[in-house]
Coordinates of C-alpha atoms in Angstrom, one line a residue:
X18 CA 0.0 0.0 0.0
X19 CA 1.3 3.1 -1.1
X20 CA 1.3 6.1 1.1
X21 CA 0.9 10.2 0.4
X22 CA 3.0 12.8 2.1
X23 CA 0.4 13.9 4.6
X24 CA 0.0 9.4 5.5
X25 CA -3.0 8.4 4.0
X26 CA -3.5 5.5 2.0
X27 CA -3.8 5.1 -1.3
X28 CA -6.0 2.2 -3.2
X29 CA -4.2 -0.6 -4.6
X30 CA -5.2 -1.0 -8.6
X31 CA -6.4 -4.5 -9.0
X32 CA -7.1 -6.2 -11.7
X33 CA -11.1 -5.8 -10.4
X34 CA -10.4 -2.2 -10.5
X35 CA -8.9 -2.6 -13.8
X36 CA -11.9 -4.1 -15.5
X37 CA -14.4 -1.6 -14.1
X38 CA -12.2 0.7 -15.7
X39 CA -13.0 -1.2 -19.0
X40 CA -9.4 -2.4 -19.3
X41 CA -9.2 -5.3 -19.0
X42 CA -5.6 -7.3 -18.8
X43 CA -7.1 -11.1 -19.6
X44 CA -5.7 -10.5 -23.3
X45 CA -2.2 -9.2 -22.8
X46 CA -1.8 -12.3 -20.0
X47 CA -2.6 -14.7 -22.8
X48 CA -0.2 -17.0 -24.5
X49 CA 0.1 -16.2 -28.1
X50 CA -1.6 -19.5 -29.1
X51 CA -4.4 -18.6 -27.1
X52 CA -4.7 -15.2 -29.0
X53 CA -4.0 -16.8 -32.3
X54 CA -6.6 -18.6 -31.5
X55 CA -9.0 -16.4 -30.8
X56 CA -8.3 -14.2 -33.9
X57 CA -9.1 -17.3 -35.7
X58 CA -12.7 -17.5 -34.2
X59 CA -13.0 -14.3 -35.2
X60 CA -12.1 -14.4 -38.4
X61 CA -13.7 -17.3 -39.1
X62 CA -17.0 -15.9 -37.9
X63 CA -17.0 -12.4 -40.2
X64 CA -16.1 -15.0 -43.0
X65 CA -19.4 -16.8 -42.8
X66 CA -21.5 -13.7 -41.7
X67 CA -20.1 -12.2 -44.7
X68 CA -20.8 -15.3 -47.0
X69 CA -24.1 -15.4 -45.8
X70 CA -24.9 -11.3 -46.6
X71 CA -23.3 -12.7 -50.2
X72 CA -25.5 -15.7 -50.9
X73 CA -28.9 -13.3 -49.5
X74 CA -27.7 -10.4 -51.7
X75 CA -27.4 -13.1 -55.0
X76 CA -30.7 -14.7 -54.0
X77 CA -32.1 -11.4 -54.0
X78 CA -31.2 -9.9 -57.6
X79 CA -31.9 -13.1 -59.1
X80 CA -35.8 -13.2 -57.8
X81 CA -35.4 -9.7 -59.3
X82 CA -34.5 -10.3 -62.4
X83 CA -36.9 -10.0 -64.9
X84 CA -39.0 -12.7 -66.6
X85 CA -37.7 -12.2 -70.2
X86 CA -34.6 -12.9 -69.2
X87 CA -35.7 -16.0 -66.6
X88 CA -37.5 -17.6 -70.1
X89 CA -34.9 -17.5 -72.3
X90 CA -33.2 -21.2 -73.0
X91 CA -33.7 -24.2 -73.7
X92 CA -36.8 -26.2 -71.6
X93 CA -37.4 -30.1 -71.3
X94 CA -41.2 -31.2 -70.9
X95 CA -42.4 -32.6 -67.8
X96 CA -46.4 -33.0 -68.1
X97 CA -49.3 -31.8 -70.1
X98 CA -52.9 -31.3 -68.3
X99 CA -55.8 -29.9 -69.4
X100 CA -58.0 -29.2 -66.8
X101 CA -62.0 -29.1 -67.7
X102 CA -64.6 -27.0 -66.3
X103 CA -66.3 -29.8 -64.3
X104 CA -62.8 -30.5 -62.8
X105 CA -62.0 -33.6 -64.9
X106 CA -58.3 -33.9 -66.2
X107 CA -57.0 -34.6 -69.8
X108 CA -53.6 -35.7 -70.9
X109 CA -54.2 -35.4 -74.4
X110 CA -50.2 -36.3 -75.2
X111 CA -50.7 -39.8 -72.5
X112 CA -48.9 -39.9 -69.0
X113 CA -45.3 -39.1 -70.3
X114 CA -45.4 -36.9 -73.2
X115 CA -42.0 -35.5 -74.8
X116 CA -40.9 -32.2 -76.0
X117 CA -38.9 -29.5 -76.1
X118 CA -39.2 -25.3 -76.2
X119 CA -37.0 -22.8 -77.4
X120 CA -37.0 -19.2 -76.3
X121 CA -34.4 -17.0 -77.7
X122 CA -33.2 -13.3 -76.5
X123 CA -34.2 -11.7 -79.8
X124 CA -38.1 -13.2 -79.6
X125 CA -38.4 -15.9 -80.8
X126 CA -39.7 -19.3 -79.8
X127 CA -40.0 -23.1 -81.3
X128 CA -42.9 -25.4 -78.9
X129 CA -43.3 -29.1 -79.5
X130 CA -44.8 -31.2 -77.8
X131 CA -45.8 -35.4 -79.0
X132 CA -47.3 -38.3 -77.2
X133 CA -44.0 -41.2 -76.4
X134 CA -46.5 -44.0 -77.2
X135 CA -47.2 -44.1 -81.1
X136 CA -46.9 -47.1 -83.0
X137 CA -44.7 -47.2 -85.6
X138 CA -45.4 -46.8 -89.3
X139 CA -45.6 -50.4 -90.6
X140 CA -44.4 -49.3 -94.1
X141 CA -41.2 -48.0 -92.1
X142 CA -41.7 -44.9 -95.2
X143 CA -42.7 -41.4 -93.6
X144 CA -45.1 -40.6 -96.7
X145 CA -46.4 -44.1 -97.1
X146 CA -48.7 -44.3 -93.0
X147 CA -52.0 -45.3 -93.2
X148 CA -55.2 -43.4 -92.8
X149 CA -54.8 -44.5 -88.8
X150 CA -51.2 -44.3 -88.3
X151 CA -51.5 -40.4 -90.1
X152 CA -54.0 -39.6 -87.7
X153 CA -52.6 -40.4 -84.6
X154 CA -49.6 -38.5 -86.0
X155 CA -51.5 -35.5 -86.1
X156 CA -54.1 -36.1 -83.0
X157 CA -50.2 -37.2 -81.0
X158 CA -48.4 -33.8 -82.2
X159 CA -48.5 -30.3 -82.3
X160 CA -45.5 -28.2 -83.3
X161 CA -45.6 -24.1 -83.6
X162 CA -43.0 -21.5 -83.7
X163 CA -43.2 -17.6 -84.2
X164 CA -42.3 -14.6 -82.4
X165 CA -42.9 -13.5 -78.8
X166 CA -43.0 -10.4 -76.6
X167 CA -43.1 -10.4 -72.8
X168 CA -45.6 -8.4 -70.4
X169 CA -44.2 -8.1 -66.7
X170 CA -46.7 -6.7 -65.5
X171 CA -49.5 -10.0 -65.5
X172 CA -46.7 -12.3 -66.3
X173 CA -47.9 -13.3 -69.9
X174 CA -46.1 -13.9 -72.7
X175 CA -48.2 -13.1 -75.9
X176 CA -46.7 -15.2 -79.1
X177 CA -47.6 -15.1 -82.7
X178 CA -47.4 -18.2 -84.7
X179 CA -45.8 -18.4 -88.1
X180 CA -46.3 -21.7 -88.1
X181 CA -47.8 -24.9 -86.8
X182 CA -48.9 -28.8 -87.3
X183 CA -52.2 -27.7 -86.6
X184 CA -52.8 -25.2 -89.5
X185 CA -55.4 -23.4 -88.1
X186 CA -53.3 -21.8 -85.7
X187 CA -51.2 -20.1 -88.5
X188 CA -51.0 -16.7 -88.5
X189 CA -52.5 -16.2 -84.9
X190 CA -51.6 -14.1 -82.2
X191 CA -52.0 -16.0 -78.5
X192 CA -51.8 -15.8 -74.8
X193 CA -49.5 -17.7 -72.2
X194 CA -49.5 -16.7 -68.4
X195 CA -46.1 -17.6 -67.2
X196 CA -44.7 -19.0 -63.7
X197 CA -41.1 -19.8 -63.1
X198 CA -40.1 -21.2 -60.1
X199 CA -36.0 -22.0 -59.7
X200 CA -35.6 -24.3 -63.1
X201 CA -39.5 -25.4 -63.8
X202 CA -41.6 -23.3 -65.9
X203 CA -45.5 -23.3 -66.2
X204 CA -47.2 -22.3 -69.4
X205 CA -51.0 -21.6 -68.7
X206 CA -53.5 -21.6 -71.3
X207 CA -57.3 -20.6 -70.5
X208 CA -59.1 -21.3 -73.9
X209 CA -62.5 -20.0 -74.5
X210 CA -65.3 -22.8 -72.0
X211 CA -63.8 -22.7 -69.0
X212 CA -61.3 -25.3 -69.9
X213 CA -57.2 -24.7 -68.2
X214 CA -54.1 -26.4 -69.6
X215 CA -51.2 -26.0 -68.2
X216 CA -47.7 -27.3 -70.1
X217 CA -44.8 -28.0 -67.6
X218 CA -41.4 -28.0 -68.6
X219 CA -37.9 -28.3 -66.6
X220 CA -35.0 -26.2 -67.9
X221 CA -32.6 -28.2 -70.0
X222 CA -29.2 -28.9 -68.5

């Protein structure tokens, strides 16, 4: 105990007193390991709270970016339902249909879409089928392709078809509402009666 000129006491700095002071002595009576060590955790911890802020910021701009730009590729077909207005369901194209979309950046698009389950031609000629084979040919396919343009605002794409297996749809502008969800995209159709068909496809790899 130290002592003044006049003999009072003085109080002794602990390390008690030190820490209510706010300064503490615990780090500089570490072992360097044991700091090195420490620095490590903390290190370690801004790395994955910074990852984190990364993957949440990425995440982010890509649910923002916009659906023109989600569309374009190359999509793999998963189903084809038509859903009736009494609630009944169609797969006009059988349980495992095949086909294949195209969108392109500039606006343009190529849809087909066939049933997996036709018979072969017996002739083994494509211009010598029967009545019946031709016509599940053309009841088991449809194939169109034309230009597009994209609406945002009630996620729609409106298309215009050149051309298609079904001629009457040449020349004709048409609707799609749009839903894209990570790599699956929805095409939904609401024809004139009610009836809903909705064309899922998986992006291509």
């Amino acid at each position: 105990m130290r002592m003044t000129r006049r003999g009072h006491a003085l109080p002794r700095l602990t390390r008690s007193h030190g820490r209510d002071c706010g300064a503490s002595t615990d780090w500089y009576q570490s072992s360097p390991m044991e700091r090195s060590m420490n620095l490590r955790v903390i290190f370690a911890g801004f790395a994955i709270a910074t990852f984190g802020l990364f993957m949440i910021t990425f995440n982010a701009l890509g649910q923002q970016q916009p659906l023109k730009d989600q569309l374009v590729g190359t999509w793999t077909l998963l189903s084809w339902e038509q859903k009736k207005g009494d609630g009944t369901k169609v797969e006009r194209y059988g349980t495992s249909p095949k086909g294949i979309a195209f969108f392109d950046a500039g606006g343009r698009y190529i849809i087909t879409v066939m049933r997996s389950d036709r018979a072969k031609y017996a002739s083994n000629a494509l211009w010598r089928g029967t009545l019946e084979e031709n016509k599940e040919t053309a009841d088991g396919t449809i194939t169109y392709f034309g230009t597009y343009s994209v609406s945002e605002a009630d996620s729609s794409i409106a298309i215009h078809v050149e051309g298609s297996s079904f001629p009457n749809w040449n020349g004709t502008d048409q609707k799609r509402f749009v839903a894209i969800t990570e790599d699956q995209l929805t095409l939904t159709v609401r024809p004139p009666g009610g009836d809903v068909v909705d064309v899922t496809w998986m992006r291509a790899q």
